[in-house]
PDB file of C-alpha atoms in Angstrom:
ATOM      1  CA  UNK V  16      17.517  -4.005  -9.282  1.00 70.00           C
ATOM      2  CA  UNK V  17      19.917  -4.290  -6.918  1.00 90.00           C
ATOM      3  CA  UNK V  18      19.031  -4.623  -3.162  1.00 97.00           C
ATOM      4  CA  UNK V  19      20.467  -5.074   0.667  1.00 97.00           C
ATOM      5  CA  UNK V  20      17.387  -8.073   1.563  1.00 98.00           C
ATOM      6  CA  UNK V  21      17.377 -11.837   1.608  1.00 97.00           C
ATOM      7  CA  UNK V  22      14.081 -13.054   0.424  1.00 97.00           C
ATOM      8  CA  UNK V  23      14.992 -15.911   2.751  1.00 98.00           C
ATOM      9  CA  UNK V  24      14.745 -13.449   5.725  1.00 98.00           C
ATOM     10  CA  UNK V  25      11.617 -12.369   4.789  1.00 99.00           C
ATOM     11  CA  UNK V  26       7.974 -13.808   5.187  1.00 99.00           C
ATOM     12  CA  UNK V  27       6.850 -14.173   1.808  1.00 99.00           C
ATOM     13  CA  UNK V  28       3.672 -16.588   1.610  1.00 99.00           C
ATOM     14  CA  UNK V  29       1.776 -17.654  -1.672  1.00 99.00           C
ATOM     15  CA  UNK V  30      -2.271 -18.875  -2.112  1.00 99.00           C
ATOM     16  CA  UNK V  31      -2.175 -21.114  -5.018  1.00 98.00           C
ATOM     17  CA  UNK V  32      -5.292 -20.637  -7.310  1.00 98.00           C
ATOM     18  CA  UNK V  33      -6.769 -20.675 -10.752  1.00 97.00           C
ATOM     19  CA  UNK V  34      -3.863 -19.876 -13.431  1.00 96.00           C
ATOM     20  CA  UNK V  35      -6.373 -18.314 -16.161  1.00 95.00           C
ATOM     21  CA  UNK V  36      -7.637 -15.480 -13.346  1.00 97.00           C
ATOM     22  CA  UNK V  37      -5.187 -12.464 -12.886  1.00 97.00           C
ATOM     23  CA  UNK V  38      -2.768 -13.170 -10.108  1.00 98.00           C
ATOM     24  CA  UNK V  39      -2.856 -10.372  -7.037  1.00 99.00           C
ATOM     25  CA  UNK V  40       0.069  -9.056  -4.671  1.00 99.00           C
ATOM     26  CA  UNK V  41      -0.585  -7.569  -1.840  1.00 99.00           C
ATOM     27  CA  UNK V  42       1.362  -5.077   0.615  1.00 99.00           C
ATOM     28  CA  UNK V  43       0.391  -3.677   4.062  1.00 99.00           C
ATOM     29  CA  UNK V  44       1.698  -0.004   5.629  1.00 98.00           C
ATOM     30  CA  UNK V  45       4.124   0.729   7.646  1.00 96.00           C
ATOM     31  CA  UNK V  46       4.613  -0.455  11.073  1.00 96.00           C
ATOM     32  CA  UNK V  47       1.729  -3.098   9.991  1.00 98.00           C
ATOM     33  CA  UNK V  48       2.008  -6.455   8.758  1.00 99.00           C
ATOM     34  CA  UNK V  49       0.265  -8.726   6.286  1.00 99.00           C
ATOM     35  CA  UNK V  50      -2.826  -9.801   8.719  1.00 99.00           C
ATOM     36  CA  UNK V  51      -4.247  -6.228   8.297  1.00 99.00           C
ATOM     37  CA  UNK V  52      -5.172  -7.615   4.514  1.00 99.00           C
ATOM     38  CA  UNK V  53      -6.890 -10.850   5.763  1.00 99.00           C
ATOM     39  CA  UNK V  54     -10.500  -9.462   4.576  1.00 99.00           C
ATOM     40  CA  UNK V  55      -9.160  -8.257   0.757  1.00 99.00           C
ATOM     41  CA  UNK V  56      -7.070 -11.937   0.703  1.00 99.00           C
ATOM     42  CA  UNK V  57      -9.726 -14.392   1.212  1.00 99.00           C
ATOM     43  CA  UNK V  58     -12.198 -11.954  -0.920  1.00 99.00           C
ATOM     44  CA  UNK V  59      -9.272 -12.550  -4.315  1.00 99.00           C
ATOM     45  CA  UNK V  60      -8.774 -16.573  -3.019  1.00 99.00           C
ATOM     46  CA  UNK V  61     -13.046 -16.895  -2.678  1.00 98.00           C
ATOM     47  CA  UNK V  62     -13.100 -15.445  -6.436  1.00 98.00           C
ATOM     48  CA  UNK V  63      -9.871 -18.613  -7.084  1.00 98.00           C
ATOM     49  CA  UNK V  64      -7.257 -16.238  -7.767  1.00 98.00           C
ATOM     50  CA  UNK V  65      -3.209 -16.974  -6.736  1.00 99.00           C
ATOM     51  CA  UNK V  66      -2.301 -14.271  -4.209  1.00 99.00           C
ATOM     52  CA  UNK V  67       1.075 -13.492  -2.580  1.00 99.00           C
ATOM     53  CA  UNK V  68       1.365 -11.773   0.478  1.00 99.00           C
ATOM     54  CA  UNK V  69       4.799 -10.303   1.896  1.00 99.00           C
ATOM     55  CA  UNK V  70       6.296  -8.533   4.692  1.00 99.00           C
ATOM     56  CA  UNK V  71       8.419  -5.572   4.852  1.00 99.00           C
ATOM     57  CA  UNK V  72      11.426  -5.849   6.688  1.00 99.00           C
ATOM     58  CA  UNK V  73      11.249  -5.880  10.408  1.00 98.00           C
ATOM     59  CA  UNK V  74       7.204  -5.996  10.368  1.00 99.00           C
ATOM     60  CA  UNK V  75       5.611  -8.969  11.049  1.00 99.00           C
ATOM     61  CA  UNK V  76       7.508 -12.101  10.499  1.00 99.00           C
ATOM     62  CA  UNK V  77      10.317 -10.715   8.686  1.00 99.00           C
ATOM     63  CA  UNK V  78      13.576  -9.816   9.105  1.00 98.00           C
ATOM     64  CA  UNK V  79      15.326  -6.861   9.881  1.00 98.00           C
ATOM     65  CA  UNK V  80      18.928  -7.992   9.038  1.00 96.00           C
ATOM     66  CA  UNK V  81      20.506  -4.676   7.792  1.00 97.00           C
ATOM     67  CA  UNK V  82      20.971  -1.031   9.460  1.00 95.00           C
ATOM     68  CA  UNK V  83      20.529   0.938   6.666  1.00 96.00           C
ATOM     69  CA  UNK V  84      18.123   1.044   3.355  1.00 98.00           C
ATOM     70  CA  UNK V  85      16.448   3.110   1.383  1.00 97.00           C
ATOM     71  CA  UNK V  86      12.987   4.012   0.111  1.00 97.00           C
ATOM     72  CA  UNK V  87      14.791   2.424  -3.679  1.00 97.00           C
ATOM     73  CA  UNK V  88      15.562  -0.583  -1.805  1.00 98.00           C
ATOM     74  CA  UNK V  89      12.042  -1.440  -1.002  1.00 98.00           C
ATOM     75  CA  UNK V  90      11.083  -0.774  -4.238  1.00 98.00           C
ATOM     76  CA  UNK V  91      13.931  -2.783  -5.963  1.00 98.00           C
ATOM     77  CA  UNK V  92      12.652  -5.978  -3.363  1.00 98.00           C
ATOM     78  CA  UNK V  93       9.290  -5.164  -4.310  1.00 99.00           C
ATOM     79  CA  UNK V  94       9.865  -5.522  -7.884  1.00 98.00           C
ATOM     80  CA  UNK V  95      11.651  -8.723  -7.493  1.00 98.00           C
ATOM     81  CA  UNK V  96       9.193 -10.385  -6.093  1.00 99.00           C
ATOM     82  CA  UNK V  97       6.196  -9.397  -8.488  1.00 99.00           C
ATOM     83  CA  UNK V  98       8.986 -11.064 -11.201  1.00 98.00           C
ATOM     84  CA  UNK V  99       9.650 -13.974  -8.692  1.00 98.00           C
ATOM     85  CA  UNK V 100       6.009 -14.847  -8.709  1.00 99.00           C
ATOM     86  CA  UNK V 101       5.010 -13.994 -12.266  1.00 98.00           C
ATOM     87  CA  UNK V 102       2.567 -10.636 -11.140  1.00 98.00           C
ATOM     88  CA  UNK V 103       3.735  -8.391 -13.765  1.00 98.00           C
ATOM     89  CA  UNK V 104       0.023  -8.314 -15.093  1.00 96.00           C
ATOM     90  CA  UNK V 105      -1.490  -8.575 -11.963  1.00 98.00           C
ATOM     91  CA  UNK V 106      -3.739  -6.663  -8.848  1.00 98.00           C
ATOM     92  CA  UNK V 107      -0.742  -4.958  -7.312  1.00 99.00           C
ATOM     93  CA  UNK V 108      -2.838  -3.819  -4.100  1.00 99.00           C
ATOM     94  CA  UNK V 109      -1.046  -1.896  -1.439  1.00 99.00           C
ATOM     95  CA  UNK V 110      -1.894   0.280   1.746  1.00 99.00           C
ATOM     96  CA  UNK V 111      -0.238   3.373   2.786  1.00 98.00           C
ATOM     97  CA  UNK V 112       3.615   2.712   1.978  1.00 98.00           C
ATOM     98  CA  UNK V 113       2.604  -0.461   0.504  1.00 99.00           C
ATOM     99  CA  UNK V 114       1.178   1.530  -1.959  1.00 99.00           C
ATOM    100  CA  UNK V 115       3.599   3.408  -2.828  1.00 99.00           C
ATOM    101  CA  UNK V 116       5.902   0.900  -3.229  1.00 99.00           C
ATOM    102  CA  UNK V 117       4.061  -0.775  -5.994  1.00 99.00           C
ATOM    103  CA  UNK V 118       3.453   2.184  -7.740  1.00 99.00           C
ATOM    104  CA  UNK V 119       7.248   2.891  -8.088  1.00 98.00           C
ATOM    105  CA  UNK V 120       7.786  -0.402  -9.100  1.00 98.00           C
ATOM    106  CA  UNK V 121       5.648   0.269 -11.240  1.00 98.00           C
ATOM    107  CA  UNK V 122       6.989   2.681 -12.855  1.00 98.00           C
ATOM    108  CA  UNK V 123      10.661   1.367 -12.288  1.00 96.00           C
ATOM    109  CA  UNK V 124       9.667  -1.484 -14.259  1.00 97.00           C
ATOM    110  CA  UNK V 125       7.348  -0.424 -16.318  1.00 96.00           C
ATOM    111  CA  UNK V 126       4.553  -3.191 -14.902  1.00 96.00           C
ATOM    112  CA  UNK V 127       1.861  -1.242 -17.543  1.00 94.00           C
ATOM    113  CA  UNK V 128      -0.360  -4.098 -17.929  1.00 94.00           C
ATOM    114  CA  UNK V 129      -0.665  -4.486 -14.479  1.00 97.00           C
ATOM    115  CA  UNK V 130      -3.753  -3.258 -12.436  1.00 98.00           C
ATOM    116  CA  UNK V 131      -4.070  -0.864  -9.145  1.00 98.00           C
ATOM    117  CA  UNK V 132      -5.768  -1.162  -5.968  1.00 99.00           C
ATOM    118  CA  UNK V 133      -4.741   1.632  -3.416  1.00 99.00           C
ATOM    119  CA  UNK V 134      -6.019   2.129   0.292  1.00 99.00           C
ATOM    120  CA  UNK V 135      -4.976   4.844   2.280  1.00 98.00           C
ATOM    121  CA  UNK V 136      -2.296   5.556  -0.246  1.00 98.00           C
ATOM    122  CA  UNK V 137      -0.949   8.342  -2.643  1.00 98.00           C
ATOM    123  CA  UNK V 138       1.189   9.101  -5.815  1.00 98.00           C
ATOM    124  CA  UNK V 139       3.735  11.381  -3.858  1.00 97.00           C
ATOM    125  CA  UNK V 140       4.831  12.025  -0.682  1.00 94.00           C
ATOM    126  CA  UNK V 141       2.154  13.308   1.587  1.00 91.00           C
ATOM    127  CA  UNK V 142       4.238  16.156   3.321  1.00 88.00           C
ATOM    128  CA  UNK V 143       5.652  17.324  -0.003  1.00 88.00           C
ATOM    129  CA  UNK V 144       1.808  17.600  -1.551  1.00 87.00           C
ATOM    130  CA  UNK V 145       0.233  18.957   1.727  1.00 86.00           C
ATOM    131  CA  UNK V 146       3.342  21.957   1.468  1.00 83.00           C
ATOM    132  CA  UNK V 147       1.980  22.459  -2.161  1.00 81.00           C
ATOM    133  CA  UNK V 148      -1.460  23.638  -0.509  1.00 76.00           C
ATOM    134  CA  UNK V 149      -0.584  24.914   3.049  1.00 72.00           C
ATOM    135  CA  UNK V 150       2.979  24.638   4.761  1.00 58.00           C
ATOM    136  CA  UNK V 151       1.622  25.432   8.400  1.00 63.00           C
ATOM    137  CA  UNK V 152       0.012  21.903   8.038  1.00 71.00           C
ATOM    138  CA  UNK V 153       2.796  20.234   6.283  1.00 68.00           C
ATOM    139  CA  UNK V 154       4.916  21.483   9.155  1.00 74.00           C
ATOM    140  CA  UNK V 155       2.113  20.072  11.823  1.00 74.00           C
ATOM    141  CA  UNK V 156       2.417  16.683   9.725  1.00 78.00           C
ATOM    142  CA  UNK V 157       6.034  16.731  10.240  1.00 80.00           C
ATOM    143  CA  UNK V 158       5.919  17.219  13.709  1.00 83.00           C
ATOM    144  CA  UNK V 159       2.940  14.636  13.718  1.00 80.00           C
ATOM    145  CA  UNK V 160       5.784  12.010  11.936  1.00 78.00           C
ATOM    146  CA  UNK V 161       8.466  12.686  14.414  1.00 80.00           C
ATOM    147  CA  UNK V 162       6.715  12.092  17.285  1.00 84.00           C
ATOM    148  CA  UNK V 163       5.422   8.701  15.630  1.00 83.00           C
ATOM    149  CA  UNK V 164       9.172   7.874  15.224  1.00 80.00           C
ATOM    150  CA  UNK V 165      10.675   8.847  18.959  1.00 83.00           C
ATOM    151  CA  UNK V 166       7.524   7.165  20.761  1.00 79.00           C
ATOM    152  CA  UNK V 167       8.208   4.003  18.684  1.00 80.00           C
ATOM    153  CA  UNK V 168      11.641   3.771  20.205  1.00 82.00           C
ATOM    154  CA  UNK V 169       9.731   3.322  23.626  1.00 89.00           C
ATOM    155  CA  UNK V 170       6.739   1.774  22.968  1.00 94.00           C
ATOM    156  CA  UNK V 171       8.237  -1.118  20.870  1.00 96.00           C
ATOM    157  CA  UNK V 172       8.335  -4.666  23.231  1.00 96.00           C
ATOM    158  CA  UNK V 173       9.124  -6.959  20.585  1.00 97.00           C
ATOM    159  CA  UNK V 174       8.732  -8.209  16.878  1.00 98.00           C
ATOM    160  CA  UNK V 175       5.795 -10.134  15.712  1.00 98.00           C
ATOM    161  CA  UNK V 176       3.073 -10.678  13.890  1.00 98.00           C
ATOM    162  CA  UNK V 177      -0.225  -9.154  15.812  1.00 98.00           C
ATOM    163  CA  UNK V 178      -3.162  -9.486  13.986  1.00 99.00           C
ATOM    164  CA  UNK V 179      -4.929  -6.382  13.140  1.00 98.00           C
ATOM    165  CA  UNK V 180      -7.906  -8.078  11.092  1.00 99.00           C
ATOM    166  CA  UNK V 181      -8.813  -9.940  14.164  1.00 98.00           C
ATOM    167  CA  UNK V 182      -8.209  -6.439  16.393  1.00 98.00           C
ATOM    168  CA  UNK V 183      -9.804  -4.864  13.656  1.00 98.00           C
ATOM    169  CA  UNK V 184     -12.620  -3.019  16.034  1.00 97.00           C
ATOM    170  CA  UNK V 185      -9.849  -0.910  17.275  1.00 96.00           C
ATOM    171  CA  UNK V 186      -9.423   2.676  16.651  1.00 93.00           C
ATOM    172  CA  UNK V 187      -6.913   3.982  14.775  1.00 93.00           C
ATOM    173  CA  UNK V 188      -5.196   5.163  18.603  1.00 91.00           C
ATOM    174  CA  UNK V 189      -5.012   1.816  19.811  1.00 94.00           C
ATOM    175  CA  UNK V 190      -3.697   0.710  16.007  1.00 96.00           C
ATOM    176  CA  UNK V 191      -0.850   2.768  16.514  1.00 94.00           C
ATOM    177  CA  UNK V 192      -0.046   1.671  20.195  1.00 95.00           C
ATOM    178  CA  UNK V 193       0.312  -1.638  18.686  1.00 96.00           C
ATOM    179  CA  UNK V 194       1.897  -0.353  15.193  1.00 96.00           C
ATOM    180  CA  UNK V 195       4.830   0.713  17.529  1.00 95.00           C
ATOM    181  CA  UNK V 196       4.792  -2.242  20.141  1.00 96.00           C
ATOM    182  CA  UNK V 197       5.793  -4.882  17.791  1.00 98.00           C
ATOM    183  CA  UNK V 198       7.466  -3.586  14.654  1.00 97.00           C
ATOM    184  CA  UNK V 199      11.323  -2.631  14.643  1.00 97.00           C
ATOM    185  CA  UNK V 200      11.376   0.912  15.481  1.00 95.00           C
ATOM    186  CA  UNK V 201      14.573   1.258  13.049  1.00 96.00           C
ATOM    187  CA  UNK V 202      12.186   0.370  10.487  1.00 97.00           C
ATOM    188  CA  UNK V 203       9.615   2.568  11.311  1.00 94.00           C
ATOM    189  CA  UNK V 204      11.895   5.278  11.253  1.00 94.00           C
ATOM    190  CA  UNK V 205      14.078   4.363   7.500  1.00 96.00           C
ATOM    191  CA  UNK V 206      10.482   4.188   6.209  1.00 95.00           C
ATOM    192  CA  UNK V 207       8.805   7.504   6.999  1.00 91.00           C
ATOM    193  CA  UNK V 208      11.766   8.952   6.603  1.00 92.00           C
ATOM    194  CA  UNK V 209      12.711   7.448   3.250  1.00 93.00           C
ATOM    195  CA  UNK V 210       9.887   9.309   1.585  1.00 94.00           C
ATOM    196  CA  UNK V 211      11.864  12.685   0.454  1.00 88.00           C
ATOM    197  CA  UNK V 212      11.884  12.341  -3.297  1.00 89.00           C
ATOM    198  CA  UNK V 213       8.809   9.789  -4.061  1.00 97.00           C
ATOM    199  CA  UNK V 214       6.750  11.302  -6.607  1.00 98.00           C
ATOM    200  CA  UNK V 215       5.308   9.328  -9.700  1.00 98.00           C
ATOM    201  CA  UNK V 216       2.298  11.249 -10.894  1.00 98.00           C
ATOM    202  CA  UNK V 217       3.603  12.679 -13.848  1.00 97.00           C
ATOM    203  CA  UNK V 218       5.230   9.266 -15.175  1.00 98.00           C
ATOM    204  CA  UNK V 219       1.956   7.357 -14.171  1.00 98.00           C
ATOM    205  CA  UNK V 220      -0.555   9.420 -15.057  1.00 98.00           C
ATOM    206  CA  UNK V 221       0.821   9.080 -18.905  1.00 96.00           C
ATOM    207  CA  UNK V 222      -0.378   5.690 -19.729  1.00 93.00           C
ATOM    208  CA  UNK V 223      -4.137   4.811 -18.439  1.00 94.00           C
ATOM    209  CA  UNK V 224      -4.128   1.730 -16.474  1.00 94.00           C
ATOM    210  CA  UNK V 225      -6.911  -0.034 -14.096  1.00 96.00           C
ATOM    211  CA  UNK V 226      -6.734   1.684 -10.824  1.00 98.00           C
ATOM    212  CA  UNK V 227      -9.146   1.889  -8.039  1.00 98.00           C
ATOM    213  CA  UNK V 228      -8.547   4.081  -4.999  1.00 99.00           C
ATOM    214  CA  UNK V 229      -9.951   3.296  -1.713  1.00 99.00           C
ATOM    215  CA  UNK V 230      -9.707   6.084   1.108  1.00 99.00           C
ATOM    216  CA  UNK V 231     -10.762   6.792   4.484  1.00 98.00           C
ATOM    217  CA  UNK V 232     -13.307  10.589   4.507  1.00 98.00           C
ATOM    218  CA  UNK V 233     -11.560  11.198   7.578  1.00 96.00           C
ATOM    219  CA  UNK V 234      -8.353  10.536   7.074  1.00 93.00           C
ATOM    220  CA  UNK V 235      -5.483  12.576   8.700  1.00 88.00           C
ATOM    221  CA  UNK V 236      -2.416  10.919   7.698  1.00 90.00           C
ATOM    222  CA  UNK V 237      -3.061  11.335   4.313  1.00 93.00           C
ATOM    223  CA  UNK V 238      -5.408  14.041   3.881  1.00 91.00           C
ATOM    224  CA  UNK V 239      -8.740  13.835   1.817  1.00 94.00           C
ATOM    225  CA  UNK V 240      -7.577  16.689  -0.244  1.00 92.00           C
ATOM    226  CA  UNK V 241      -4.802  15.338  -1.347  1.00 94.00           C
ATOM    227  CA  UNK V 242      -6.510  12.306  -2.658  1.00 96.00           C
ATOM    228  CA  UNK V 243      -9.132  14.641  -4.703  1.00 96.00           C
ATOM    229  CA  UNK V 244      -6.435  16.218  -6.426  1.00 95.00           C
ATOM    230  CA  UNK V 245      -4.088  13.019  -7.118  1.00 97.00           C
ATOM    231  CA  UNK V 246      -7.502  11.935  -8.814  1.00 98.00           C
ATOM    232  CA  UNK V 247      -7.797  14.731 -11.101  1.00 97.00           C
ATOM    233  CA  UNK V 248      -4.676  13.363 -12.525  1.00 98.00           C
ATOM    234  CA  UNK V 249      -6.133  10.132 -13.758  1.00 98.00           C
ATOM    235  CA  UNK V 250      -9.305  10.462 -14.940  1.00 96.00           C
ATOM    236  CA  UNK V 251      -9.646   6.701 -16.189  1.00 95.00           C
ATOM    237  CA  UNK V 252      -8.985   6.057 -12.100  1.00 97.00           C
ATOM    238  CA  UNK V 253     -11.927   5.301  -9.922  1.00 98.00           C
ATOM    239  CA  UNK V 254     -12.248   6.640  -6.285  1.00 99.00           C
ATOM    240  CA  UNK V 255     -14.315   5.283  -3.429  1.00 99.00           C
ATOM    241  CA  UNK V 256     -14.860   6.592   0.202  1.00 99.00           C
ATOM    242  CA  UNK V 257     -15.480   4.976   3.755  1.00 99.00           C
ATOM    243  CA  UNK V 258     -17.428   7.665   4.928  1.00 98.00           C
ATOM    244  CA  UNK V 259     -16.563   7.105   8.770  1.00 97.00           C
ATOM    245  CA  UNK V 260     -12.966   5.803   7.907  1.00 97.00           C
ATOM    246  CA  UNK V 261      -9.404   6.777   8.860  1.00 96.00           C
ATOM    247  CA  UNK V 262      -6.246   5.576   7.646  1.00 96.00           C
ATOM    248  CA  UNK V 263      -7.011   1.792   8.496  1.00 98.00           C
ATOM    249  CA  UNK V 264     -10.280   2.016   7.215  1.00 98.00           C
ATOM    250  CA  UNK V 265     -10.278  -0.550   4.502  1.00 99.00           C
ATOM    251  CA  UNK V 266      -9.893  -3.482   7.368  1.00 99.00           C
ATOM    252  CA  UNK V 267     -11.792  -1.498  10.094  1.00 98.00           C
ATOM    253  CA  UNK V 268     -14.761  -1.323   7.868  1.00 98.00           C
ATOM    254  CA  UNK V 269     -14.167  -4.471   5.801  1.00 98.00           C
ATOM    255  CA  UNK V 270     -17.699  -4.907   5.191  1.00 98.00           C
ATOM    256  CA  UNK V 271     -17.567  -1.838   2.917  1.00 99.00           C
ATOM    257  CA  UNK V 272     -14.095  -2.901   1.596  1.00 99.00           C
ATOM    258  CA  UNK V 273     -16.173  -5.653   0.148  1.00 99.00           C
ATOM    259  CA  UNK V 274     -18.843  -4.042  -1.575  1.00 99.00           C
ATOM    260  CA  UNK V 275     -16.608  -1.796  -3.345  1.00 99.00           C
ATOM    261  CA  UNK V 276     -14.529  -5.066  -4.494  1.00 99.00           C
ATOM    262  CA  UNK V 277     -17.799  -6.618  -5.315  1.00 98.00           C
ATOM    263  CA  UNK V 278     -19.019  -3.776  -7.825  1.00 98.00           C
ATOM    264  CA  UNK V 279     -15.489  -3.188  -9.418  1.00 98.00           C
ATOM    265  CA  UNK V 280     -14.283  -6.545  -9.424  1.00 98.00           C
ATOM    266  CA  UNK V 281     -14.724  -7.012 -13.270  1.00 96.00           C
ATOM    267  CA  UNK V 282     -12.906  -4.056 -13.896  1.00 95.00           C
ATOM    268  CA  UNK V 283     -10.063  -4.696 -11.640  1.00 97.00           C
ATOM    269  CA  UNK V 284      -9.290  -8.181 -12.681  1.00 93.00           C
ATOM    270  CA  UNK V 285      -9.999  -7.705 -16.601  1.00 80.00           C
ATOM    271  CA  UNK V 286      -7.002  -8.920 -19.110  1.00 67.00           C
ATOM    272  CA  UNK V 287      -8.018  -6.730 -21.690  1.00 61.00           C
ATOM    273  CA  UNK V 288      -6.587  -3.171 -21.185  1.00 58.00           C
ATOM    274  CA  UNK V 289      -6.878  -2.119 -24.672  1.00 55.00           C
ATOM    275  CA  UNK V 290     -10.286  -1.368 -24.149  1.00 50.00           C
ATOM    276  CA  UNK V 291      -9.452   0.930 -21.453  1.00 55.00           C
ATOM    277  CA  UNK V 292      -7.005   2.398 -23.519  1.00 55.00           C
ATOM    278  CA  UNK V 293      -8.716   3.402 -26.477  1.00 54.00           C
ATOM    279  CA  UNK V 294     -11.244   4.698 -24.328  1.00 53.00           C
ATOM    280  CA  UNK V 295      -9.131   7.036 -22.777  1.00 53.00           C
ATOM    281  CA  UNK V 296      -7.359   8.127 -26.053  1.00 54.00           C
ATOM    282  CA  UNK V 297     -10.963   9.001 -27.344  1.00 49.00           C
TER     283      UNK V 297
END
């Protein structure tokens, strides 16, 4: 589980709470930070639950102190801090890249007892599943991605940690302006293009786990579609949509964000997956 990161480098910030409620991680998207999860934070610490909170490298308030990484890496860092801070039967919530991080830690590690919260997030990587269905618009995603990457280069200003739950009335154009404007652009670019050979369905799919999946009806990053037929995959998962949301739209509409957390809560922070499990063996 080796790695190229100092946790010392990095922002990594912990909630204390109640010891005998399941402990939650969670971890924002690319060229984001941790503020973006302000609204699903304080909904866990309201409920008493420990939560930890860190930033990726060069996002936010930490640390970009190498030149080079890879997709692994983050996953390997990941994965040492869910063991750091005792999470290995936690939430894992993550958006976008976030969430894909945990879920190959996941699997890495073989976290099975923990549970899944994932916004704006899939199982594989986007371009390689939209190619599956129609390569004209994997190929306009692509082109969609390297523009994202060269106009970070100009746009960025400098490093820190804007807060996007505050901004949160902001459309996803304006997001991205500031995405860009104060996240290392070297970053930005390792990340999305670190993405080649993620795929975990068929390794998670095999053993049924808690797992909700929040995701915006008009998305574009990550299509709709895709989501629909990651879903189809895991039929113990459960799937929710913000009807007028985008790729941000678990904080941009974080009064919905809370009513879904609100009716699944007792299924996302149960201890007893055995249940589940015999259900789904039925």
């Amino acid at each position: 589980m080796e790695h190229p990161f100092d946790l010392n480098e990095l922002y990594i910030h912990e909630y204390p709470g109640n010891s005998n409620l399941k402990p939650v991680l969670f971890l924002h998207g690319n060229t984001q930070n941790s503020t973006c999860g302000t609204g699903v934070i304080e909904f866990f610490r309201s409920k008493g639950h420990r939560v930890v909170v860190w930033e990726l490298p060069g996002h936010g308030l930490s640390k970009l102190t190498v030149d080079h990484y890879k997709f692994s890496d983050l996953v390997a860092l990941n994965s040492q801090i869910i063991e750091k801070y005792h999470l290995q039967q936690g939430l894992l919530v993550g958006h976008s890249i976030g969430g894909m991080i945990i879920l190959a830690s996941v699997i890495e590690r073989q976290f099975d007892d923990a549970s899944l919260l994932l916004m704006g997030s899939l199982d594989k990587n986007p371009i390689e599943a939209v190619k599956e269905h129609n390569l004209s618009d994997a190929l306009y995603m692509q082109t969609s991605l390297d523009s994202y990457m060269e106009a970070g280069d100009g746009l960025f200003k400098r490093q820190r940690q804007y807060d996007y739950f505050e901004n949160r009335h902001l459309d996803d154009s304006f997001t991205e302006i500031f995405n860009r404007r104060y996240t290392q652009p070297l970053a930005n670019r390792i990340n999305l293009t670190s993405l080649a050979e993620y795929d975990v369905r068929e390794q998670l799919s095999s053993t049924p786990r808690v797992m909700l999946v929040l995701h915006g009806a008009k998305e574009e990053v990550i299509p709709p579609a895709l989501v629909e037929d990651m879903m189809t995959h895991y039929p113990w998962a459960l799937l929710e949509w913000f009807p007028e949301g985008g790729h941000n739209a678990f904080f941009q509409h974080h009064e919905l964000t809370v009513t879904f957390l609100k009716k699944h809560y007792d299924r996302l922070c149960t201890n007893n997956l055995s249940v589940l499990r015999s259900k789904a063996e039925a």
